[in-house]
Amino acid sequence: MKKLTIVGAILFVSVLTLGQGNLIIYGWSDYIPSEVIEAFSQEYGVNVTYDSYDSNETMFAKIKAGARGYDLAMPSADYTSIMIKEDMLIPIDKSLIPNLVNIDPSVIEQMYYDPENTYSIPYMVGTTGIAVNTKYVESYPRSWKIFELPQFKGMMSLLDDMREVFGAALKFLGYSVNTTDTAELQAAKELILTWKENIAKFDSELFAKGVLSGEFWVVHGYGENIFYEATEEELEDIDFFIPVEGSTLWIDSFVILKGAKNIDNAHLFINYILRPDVAAKISDYLLLPSPNVPARELMEEEPVYSAKEMENTELIKDLGEDLRIYNSLWNEIRFGL
């Protein structure tokens, strides 16, 4: 045990000797607390630039189209898999990420697309659900069926995210969120078209503000976004739940992009994020259960949902060529093409 401790200490020191210079991150909006980034910058003397996106599709399209200058991105599992296959990432030097040992092994086990963490390091795990503003809605099913109800017509929104919306419909119908069965997908499309008649819009950016202000009464979205935006008084009227039929599971990871110029600082930042005290601050900020085991003991806030509540969720997977079926049906839904 002493030998392992010494080796770990040497690795930790080697990481600490890095720093200075720049780091450019392309990540989800409001996903890393600004104070965490600032503390990292102060501790290591690294100037961090954080550019944000609102969907995996946006991030992937921009990088695939040739956007340069980014060091780190934070794709979800299916897009991490795609980016590995598309040769868009560089291997991670895990000797520079000793804090990887803090990640729950059950999370690593879910990463079928990168089981050895060759290209990706988990950042956060969570699910997607429904938020209802009970100031305007008194009685409702805790189910995806809520989007069929005519009394809420024009006061609801769905995420502008193909896999999340299909995942919701497929779960409601009792199918896998990763099905490639054309009959099942067609049934899901028809259901989504029914939902579309009742929603005000597909929205992945302003759903949190919308449900808090009363612009929308029911929204499909991420609980952490809503709780981040809300005051304590506003939260008294918000009921966020994972529908009884289940929902999608997501794993967002750090990846180092091909063409990155600040590779050492990218490793340094990932390792810093996996430090238990830092990971606890992040989970408290996002109000999500932490995938970082020692961080769980340091958290001070109650998460939006527990790990147990996520038991009936299913990881969105990369479907390869079969994704074209989803794309075609999604274009029909969104644009009538």
CSV table of C-alpha atoms in Angstrom, one decimal:
chain,number,residue,atom,x,y,z
A,1,MET,CA,0.0,0.0,0.0
A,2,LYS,CA,2.9,2.4,0.8
A,3,LYS,CA,4.3,1.9,-2.6
A,4,LEU,CA,1.0,2.7,-4.3
A,5,THR,CA,0.8,5.8,-2.1
A,6,ILE,CA,4.2,7.0,-3.2
A,7,VAL,CA,3.5,6.4,-6.9
A,8,GLY,CA,0.3,8.3,-6.5
A,9,ALA,CA,2.1,11.2,-4.8
A,10,ILE,CA,4.7,11.3,-7.6
A,11,LEU,CA,1.9,11.5,-10.2
A,12,PHE,CA,0.1,14.2,-8.3
A,13,VAL,CA,3.3,16.3,-8.1
A,14,SER,CA,3.9,15.8,-11.8
A,15,VAL,CA,0.5,17.2,-12.5
A,16,LEU,CA,1.0,20.1,-10.2
A,17,THR,CA,4.1,21.2,-12.0
A,18,LEU,CA,2.1,21.9,-15.2
A,19,GLY,CA,0.1,25.1,-15.7
A,20,GLN,CA,0.6,28.6,-17.1
A,21,GLY,CA,-0.6,29.5,-20.5
A,22,ASN,CA,-4.1,29.0,-21.9
A,23,LEU,CA,-7.0,26.6,-22.0
A,24,ILE,CA,-10.0,26.9,-24.3
A,25,ILE,CA,-13.1,24.8,-23.4
A,26,TYR,CA,-16.2,24.2,-25.5
A,27,GLY,CA,-18.9,23.1,-23.1
A,28,TRP,CA,-22.6,23.2,-22.2
A,29,SER,CA,-24.0,26.5,-21.0
A,30,ASP,CA,-23.8,27.1,-17.2
A,31,TYR,CA,-22.3,23.7,-16.6
A,32,ILE,CA,-19.1,24.5,-14.7
A,33,PRO,CA,-19.4,27.2,-11.9
A,34,SER,CA,-17.5,30.3,-12.8
A,35,GLU,CA,-15.8,30.2,-9.3
A,36,VAL,CA,-14.4,26.8,-10.1
A,37,ILE,CA,-12.9,28.0,-13.3
A,38,GLU,CA,-11.6,31.1,-11.5
A,39,ALA,CA,-10.1,29.1,-8.7
A,40,PHE,CA,-8.3,26.8,-11.2
A,41,SER,CA,-6.9,29.8,-13.0
A,42,GLN,CA,-5.6,31.3,-9.8
A,43,GLU,CA,-4.1,28.1,-8.5
A,44,TYR,CA,-2.3,27.2,-11.8
A,45,GLY,CA,-1.9,30.5,-13.6
A,46,VAL,CA,-3.9,29.2,-16.6
A,47,ASN,CA,-6.1,31.7,-18.6
A,48,VAL,CA,-9.3,29.8,-19.3
A,49,THR,CA,-11.8,30.7,-22.1
A,50,TYR,CA,-15.2,29.0,-21.9
A,51,ASP,CA,-17.3,28.9,-25.1
A,52,SER,CA,-20.8,27.3,-24.8
A,53,TYR,CA,-23.3,25.3,-26.8
A,54,ASP,CA,-26.9,24.2,-26.3
A,55,SER,CA,-26.9,20.8,-27.9
A,56,ASN,CA,-24.6,17.9,-28.9
A,57,GLU,CA,-25.6,18.4,-32.5
A,58,THR,CA,-24.5,22.1,-32.4
A,59,MET,CA,-21.1,21.2,-30.8
A,60,PHE,CA,-20.5,18.3,-33.2
A,61,ALA,CA,-21.5,20.3,-36.4
A,62,LYS,CA,-19.2,23.2,-35.4
A,63,ILE,CA,-16.2,21.0,-34.7
A,64,LYS,CA,-16.8,18.8,-37.7
A,65,ALA,CA,-17.1,21.8,-40.0
A,66,GLY,CA,-13.5,22.8,-39.0
A,67,ALA,CA,-13.8,25.0,-36.0
A,68,ARG,CA,-10.3,25.2,-34.5
A,69,GLY,CA,-8.8,26.5,-31.2
A,70,TYR,CA,-10.8,24.4,-28.7
A,71,ASP,CA,-8.9,22.1,-26.4
A,72,LEU,CA,-11.7,20.4,-24.4
A,73,ALA,CA,-15.3,19.6,-25.3
A,74,MET,CA,-18.0,17.9,-23.2
A,75,PRO,CA,-20.1,15.6,-25.4
A,76,SER,CA,-22.7,13.2,-24.1
A,77,ALA,CA,-22.1,9.4,-24.5
A,78,ASP,CA,-23.6,9.0,-28.0
A,79,TYR,CA,-21.6,11.9,-29.4
A,80,THR,CA,-18.4,10.8,-27.6
A,81,SER,CA,-18.8,7.5,-29.4
A,82,ILE,CA,-19.3,9.2,-32.7
A,83,MET,CA,-16.3,11.5,-32.2
A,84,ILE,CA,-14.1,8.6,-31.3
A,85,LYS,CA,-15.1,6.8,-34.5
A,86,GLU,CA,-14.7,10.0,-36.6
A,87,ASP,CA,-11.1,10.3,-35.3
A,88,MET,CA,-11.8,13.8,-33.8
A,89,LEU,CA,-10.1,13.1,-30.4
A,90,ILE,CA,-6.7,12.5,-29.1
A,91,PRO,CA,-5.9,9.8,-26.5
A,92,ILE,CA,-5.8,10.9,-22.8
A,93,ASP,CA,-2.7,10.4,-20.8
A,94,LYS,CA,-4.3,8.8,-17.7
A,95,SER,CA,-1.0,9.1,-15.8
A,96,LEU,CA,-1.8,12.8,-15.7
A,97,ILE,CA,-5.3,12.1,-14.3
A,98,PRO,CA,-4.7,10.3,-11.0
A,99,ASN,CA,-8.0,11.6,-9.7
A,100,LEU,CA,-9.8,9.3,-12.1
A,101,VAL,CA,-9.8,6.7,-9.3
A,102,ASN,CA,-12.5,8.8,-7.6
A,103,ILE,CA,-15.2,8.1,-10.3
A,104,ASP,CA,-17.8,5.5,-9.4
A,105,PRO,CA,-16.9,2.2,-11.2
A,106,SER,CA,-20.6,1.8,-12.0
A,107,VAL,CA,-20.4,4.9,-14.2
A,108,ILE,CA,-17.3,3.6,-16.0
A,109,GLU,CA,-19.2,0.3,-16.6
A,110,GLN,CA,-21.8,2.2,-18.6
A,111,MET,CA,-19.2,3.6,-21.0
A,112,TYR,CA,-19.4,0.8,-23.5
A,113,TYR,CA,-18.0,3.1,-26.2
A,114,ASP,CA,-14.7,3.8,-24.2
A,115,PRO,CA,-14.4,1.2,-21.5
A,116,GLU,CA,-10.7,2.0,-20.7
A,117,ASN,CA,-11.3,5.8,-20.7
A,118,THR,CA,-8.8,6.1,-23.6
A,119,TYR,CA,-10.6,9.2,-25.0
A,120,SER,CA,-13.0,10.4,-22.4
A,121,ILE,CA,-13.2,11.1,-18.7
A,122,PRO,CA,-16.7,11.3,-17.0
A,123,TYR,CA,-17.8,14.7,-15.8
A,124,MET,CA,-21.4,14.3,-14.8
A,125,VAL,CA,-24.3,11.7,-15.1
A,126,GLY,CA,-27.9,12.5,-15.0
A,127,THR,CA,-31.3,12.2,-16.6
A,128,THR,CA,-34.0,14.3,-18.2
A,129,GLY,CA,-37.5,14.9,-16.9
A,130,ILE,CA,-40.5,17.2,-16.7
A,131,ALA,CA,-41.0,20.4,-14.7
A,132,VAL,CA,-44.5,21.7,-13.8
A,133,ASN,CA,-45.3,25.1,-12.5
A,134,THR,CA,-48.0,24.2,-9.9
A,135,LYS,CA,-49.1,27.8,-9.6
A,136,TYR,CA,-50.9,27.2,-12.9
A,137,VAL,CA,-51.4,23.5,-13.0
A,138,GLU,CA,-53.1,21.7,-10.1
A,139,SER,CA,-53.8,18.2,-11.4
A,140,TYR,CA,-51.6,16.2,-13.8
A,141,PRO,CA,-50.1,12.8,-14.4
A,142,ARG,CA,-46.4,12.3,-13.5
A,143,SER,CA,-46.0,10.8,-17.0
A,144,TRP,CA,-45.0,11.7,-20.5
A,145,LYS,CA,-48.8,11.6,-21.2
A,146,ILE,CA,-49.0,15.2,-19.9
A,147,PHE,CA,-47.9,16.4,-23.4
A,148,GLU,CA,-51.1,14.9,-24.8
A,149,LEU,CA,-53.4,16.9,-22.6
A,150,PRO,CA,-55.4,19.6,-24.5
A,151,GLN,CA,-55.9,21.8,-21.4
A,152,PHE,CA,-52.2,22.7,-21.4
A,153,LYS,CA,-52.0,23.4,-25.2
A,154,GLY,CA,-49.7,26.2,-26.0
A,155,MET,CA,-48.2,26.3,-22.5
A,156,MET,CA,-45.7,23.5,-22.8
A,157,SER,CA,-42.3,22.9,-24.5
A,158,LEU,CA,-40.1,20.0,-25.5
A,159,LEU,CA,-36.4,20.0,-25.8
A,160,ASP,CA,-35.0,20.8,-29.2
A,161,ASP,CA,-33.0,17.6,-29.0
A,162,MET,CA,-33.8,14.7,-31.4
A,163,ARG,CA,-32.6,11.9,-29.1
A,164,GLU,CA,-34.1,13.3,-26.0
A,165,VAL,CA,-37.6,13.8,-27.6
A,166,PHE,CA,-37.5,10.4,-29.3
A,167,GLY,CA,-36.3,8.9,-26.0
A,168,ALA,CA,-39.3,10.3,-24.2
A,169,ALA,CA,-41.8,9.0,-26.8
A,170,LEU,CA,-40.1,5.6,-27.0
A,171,LYS,CA,-40.1,5.2,-23.2
A,172,PHE,CA,-43.8,6.2,-23.0
A,173,LEU,CA,-44.5,3.5,-25.7
A,174,GLY,CA,-42.5,0.9,-23.8
A,175,TYR,CA,-39.6,0.7,-26.3
A,176,SER,CA,-35.9,1.2,-25.9
A,177,VAL,CA,-34.5,4.7,-26.4
A,178,ASN,CA,-32.0,3.1,-28.8
A,179,THR,CA,-34.4,1.1,-30.9
A,180,THR,CA,-33.8,0.9,-34.6
A,181,ASP,CA,-37.1,-0.9,-35.4
A,182,THR,CA,-38.8,1.2,-38.1
A,183,ALA,CA,-42.3,0.4,-36.8
A,184,GLU,CA,-41.5,1.5,-33.3
A,185,LEU,CA,-39.8,4.7,-34.5
A,186,GLN,CA,-42.8,5.5,-36.7
A,187,ALA,CA,-45.1,5.0,-33.7
A,188,ALA,CA,-42.8,7.4,-31.8
A,189,LYS,CA,-42.9,9.9,-34.6
A,190,GLU,CA,-46.7,9.9,-34.7
A,191,LEU,CA,-46.8,10.4,-30.9
A,192,ILE,CA,-44.4,13.3,-31.1
A,193,LEU,CA,-46.5,14.9,-33.8
A,194,THR,CA,-49.4,14.7,-31.4
A,195,TRP,CA,-47.3,16.3,-28.7
A,196,LYS,CA,-46.2,19.0,-31.2
A,197,GLU,CA,-49.8,20.1,-31.6
A,198,ASN,CA,-49.9,21.0,-27.9
A,199,ILE,CA,-46.5,22.6,-27.3
A,200,ALA,CA,-45.5,26.2,-27.9
A,201,LYS,CA,-42.1,25.3,-29.2
A,202,PHE,CA,-39.1,23.0,-29.1
A,203,ASP,CA,-36.6,24.7,-26.8
A,204,SER,CA,-33.3,23.8,-25.2
A,205,GLU,CA,-32.2,27.2,-24.1
A,206,LEU,CA,-34.9,29.1,-22.3
A,207,PHE,CA,-37.2,26.3,-20.9
A,208,ALA,CA,-36.0,27.0,-17.4
A,209,LYS,CA,-36.7,30.7,-17.5
A,210,GLY,CA,-40.0,29.9,-19.2
A,211,VAL,CA,-41.4,27.6,-16.6
A,212,LEU,CA,-40.3,29.8,-13.7
A,213,SER,CA,-41.9,32.9,-15.2
A,214,GLY,CA,-45.1,31.2,-16.1
A,215,GLU,CA,-44.6,31.6,-19.8
A,216,PHE,CA,-44.8,27.8,-19.9
A,217,TRP,CA,-46.6,25.6,-17.4
A,218,VAL,CA,-44.9,22.3,-18.4
A,219,VAL,CA,-41.5,21.8,-19.8
A,220,HIS,CA,-39.3,18.9,-20.8
A,221,GLY,CA,-35.8,19.6,-19.6
A,222,TYR,CA,-32.9,19.2,-17.2
A,223,GLY,CA,-33.8,19.7,-13.6
A,224,GLU,CA,-30.4,21.2,-12.8
A,225,ASN,CA,-30.9,24.1,-15.3
A,226,ILE,CA,-34.3,24.9,-13.7
A,227,PHE,CA,-33.0,24.8,-10.1
A,228,TYR,CA,-30.0,26.9,-11.0
A,229,GLU,CA,-32.2,29.6,-12.4
A,230,ALA,CA,-34.8,29.6,-9.7
A,231,THR,CA,-35.0,31.5,-6.4
A,232,GLU,CA,-36.2,29.6,-3.3
A,233,GLU,CA,-39.6,31.3,-3.6
A,234,GLU,CA,-39.9,30.2,-7.3
A,235,LEU,CA,-39.0,26.7,-6.4
A,236,GLU,CA,-42.0,26.3,-4.1
A,237,ASP,CA,-44.1,26.2,-7.2
A,238,ILE,CA,-41.9,23.8,-9.3
A,239,ASP,CA,-42.5,20.1,-9.4
A,240,PHE,CA,-39.7,18.4,-11.2
A,241,PHE,CA,-40.0,14.6,-11.8
A,242,ILE,CA,-38.8,11.7,-13.8
A,243,PRO,CA,-41.9,10.3,-15.6
A,244,VAL,CA,-43.2,7.0,-14.3
A,245,GLU,CA,-42.4,5.3,-17.7
A,246,GLY,CA,-38.7,6.2,-17.3
A,247,SER,CA,-36.4,8.5,-19.2
A,248,THR,CA,-33.0,8.8,-20.9
A,249,LEU,CA,-29.7,8.6,-19.1
A,250,TRP,CA,-26.8,10.7,-20.1
A,251,ILE,CA,-23.1,10.7,-19.3
A,252,ASP,CA,-21.2,13.9,-20.2
A,253,SER,CA,-17.4,13.6,-20.4
A,254,PHE,CA,-14.4,15.6,-21.1
A,255,VAL,CA,-12.6,14.9,-24.3
A,256,ILE,CA,-9.4,16.5,-25.8
A,257,LEU,CA,-10.0,17.6,-29.4
A,258,LYS,CA,-7.6,16.8,-32.2
A,259,GLY,CA,-5.7,20.0,-32.9
A,260,ALA,CA,-5.7,21.1,-29.3
A,261,LYS,CA,-2.8,23.4,-28.5
A,262,ASN,CA,-3.0,23.3,-24.7
A,263,ILE,CA,-2.9,19.5,-24.1
A,264,ASP,CA,-1.0,19.6,-20.8
A,265,ASN,CA,-3.5,22.2,-19.4
A,266,ALA,CA,-6.4,20.1,-20.6
A,267,HIS,CA,-5.2,17.2,-18.5
A,268,LEU,CA,-4.5,19.5,-15.6
A,269,PHE,CA,-8.0,20.9,-15.7
A,270,ILE,CA,-9.7,17.4,-16.0
A,271,ASN,CA,-7.7,16.2,-13.0
A,272,TYR,CA,-8.6,19.4,-11.0
A,273,ILE,CA,-12.3,18.8,-11.8
A,274,LEU,CA,-12.1,15.3,-10.4
A,275,ARG,CA,-10.7,16.5,-7.1
A,276,PRO,CA,-13.3,15.6,-4.4
A,277,ASP,CA,-13.7,19.1,-3.0
A,278,VAL,CA,-14.1,20.6,-6.5
A,279,ALA,CA,-16.5,17.8,-7.7
A,280,ALA,CA,-18.6,18.4,-4.6
A,281,LYS,CA,-18.9,22.2,-5.4
A,282,ILE,CA,-19.9,21.3,-8.9
A,283,SER,CA,-22.6,18.9,-7.9
A,284,ASP,CA,-23.9,21.4,-5.3
A,285,TYR,CA,-24.0,24.0,-8.0
A,286,LEU,CA,-25.8,21.7,-10.5
A,287,LEU,CA,-27.9,19.9,-7.8
A,288,LEU,CA,-27.0,16.6,-9.3
A,289,PRO,CA,-25.8,13.4,-7.7
A,290,SER,CA,-22.0,13.2,-8.1
A,291,PRO,CA,-20.3,10.4,-10.0
A,292,ASN,CA,-17.3,11.2,-7.8
A,293,VAL,CA,-17.5,8.8,-4.8
A,294,PRO,CA,-15.5,10.8,-2.2
A,295,ALA,CA,-17.2,14.0,-3.3
A,296,ARG,CA,-20.6,12.7,-2.2
A,297,GLU,CA,-19.5,13.0,1.5
A,298,LEU,CA,-18.6,16.6,0.9
A,299,MET,CA,-21.8,17.8,-0.8
A,300,GLU,CA,-23.9,20.3,1.1
A,301,GLU,CA,-27.0,20.5,-1.1
A,302,GLU,CA,-29.7,17.9,-1.7
A,303,PRO,CA,-29.7,16.9,-5.4
A,304,VAL,CA,-32.7,17.4,-7.7
A,305,TYR,CA,-33.1,13.6,-7.9
A,306,SER,CA,-31.3,10.7,-6.3
A,307,ALA,CA,-29.3,7.9,-8.0
A,308,LYS,CA,-32.2,5.6,-7.0
A,309,GLU,CA,-34.7,7.7,-8.9
A,310,MET,CA,-32.5,7.1,-12.0
A,311,GLU,CA,-32.9,3.4,-12.0
A,312,ASN,CA,-35.6,3.4,-14.7
A,313,THR,CA,-33.4,5.4,-17.1
A,314,GLU,CA,-31.6,4.2,-20.2
A,315,LEU,CA,-28.3,5.4,-21.7
A,316,ILE,CA,-28.6,7.1,-25.1
A,317,LYS,CA,-26.2,5.2,-27.4
A,318,ASP,CA,-24.5,5.9,-30.6
A,319,LEU,CA,-26.5,4.1,-33.3
A,320,GLY,CA,-24.0,4.5,-36.1
A,321,GLU,CA,-25.6,4.4,-39.6
A,322,ASP,CA,-29.0,3.8,-38.1
A,323,LEU,CA,-29.0,7.3,-36.7
A,324,ARG,CA,-30.1,8.3,-40.2
A,325,ILE,CA,-33.5,6.9,-39.5
A,326,TYR,CA,-33.9,9.2,-36.6
A,327,ASN,CA,-32.6,12.2,-38.5
A,328,SER,CA,-35.1,11.6,-41.3
A,329,LEU,CA,-38.0,11.3,-39.0
A,330,TRP,CA,-36.9,14.3,-36.9
A,331,ASN,CA,-36.8,16.4,-40.1
A,332,GLU,CA,-40.3,15.4,-40.8
A,333,ILE,CA,-41.4,16.3,-37.2
A,334,ARG,CA,-39.5,19.6,-37.0
A,335,PHE,CA,-39.7,20.9,-40.6
A,336,GLY,CA,-42.3,18.7,-42.4
A,337,LEU,CA,-39.5,17.5,-44.8
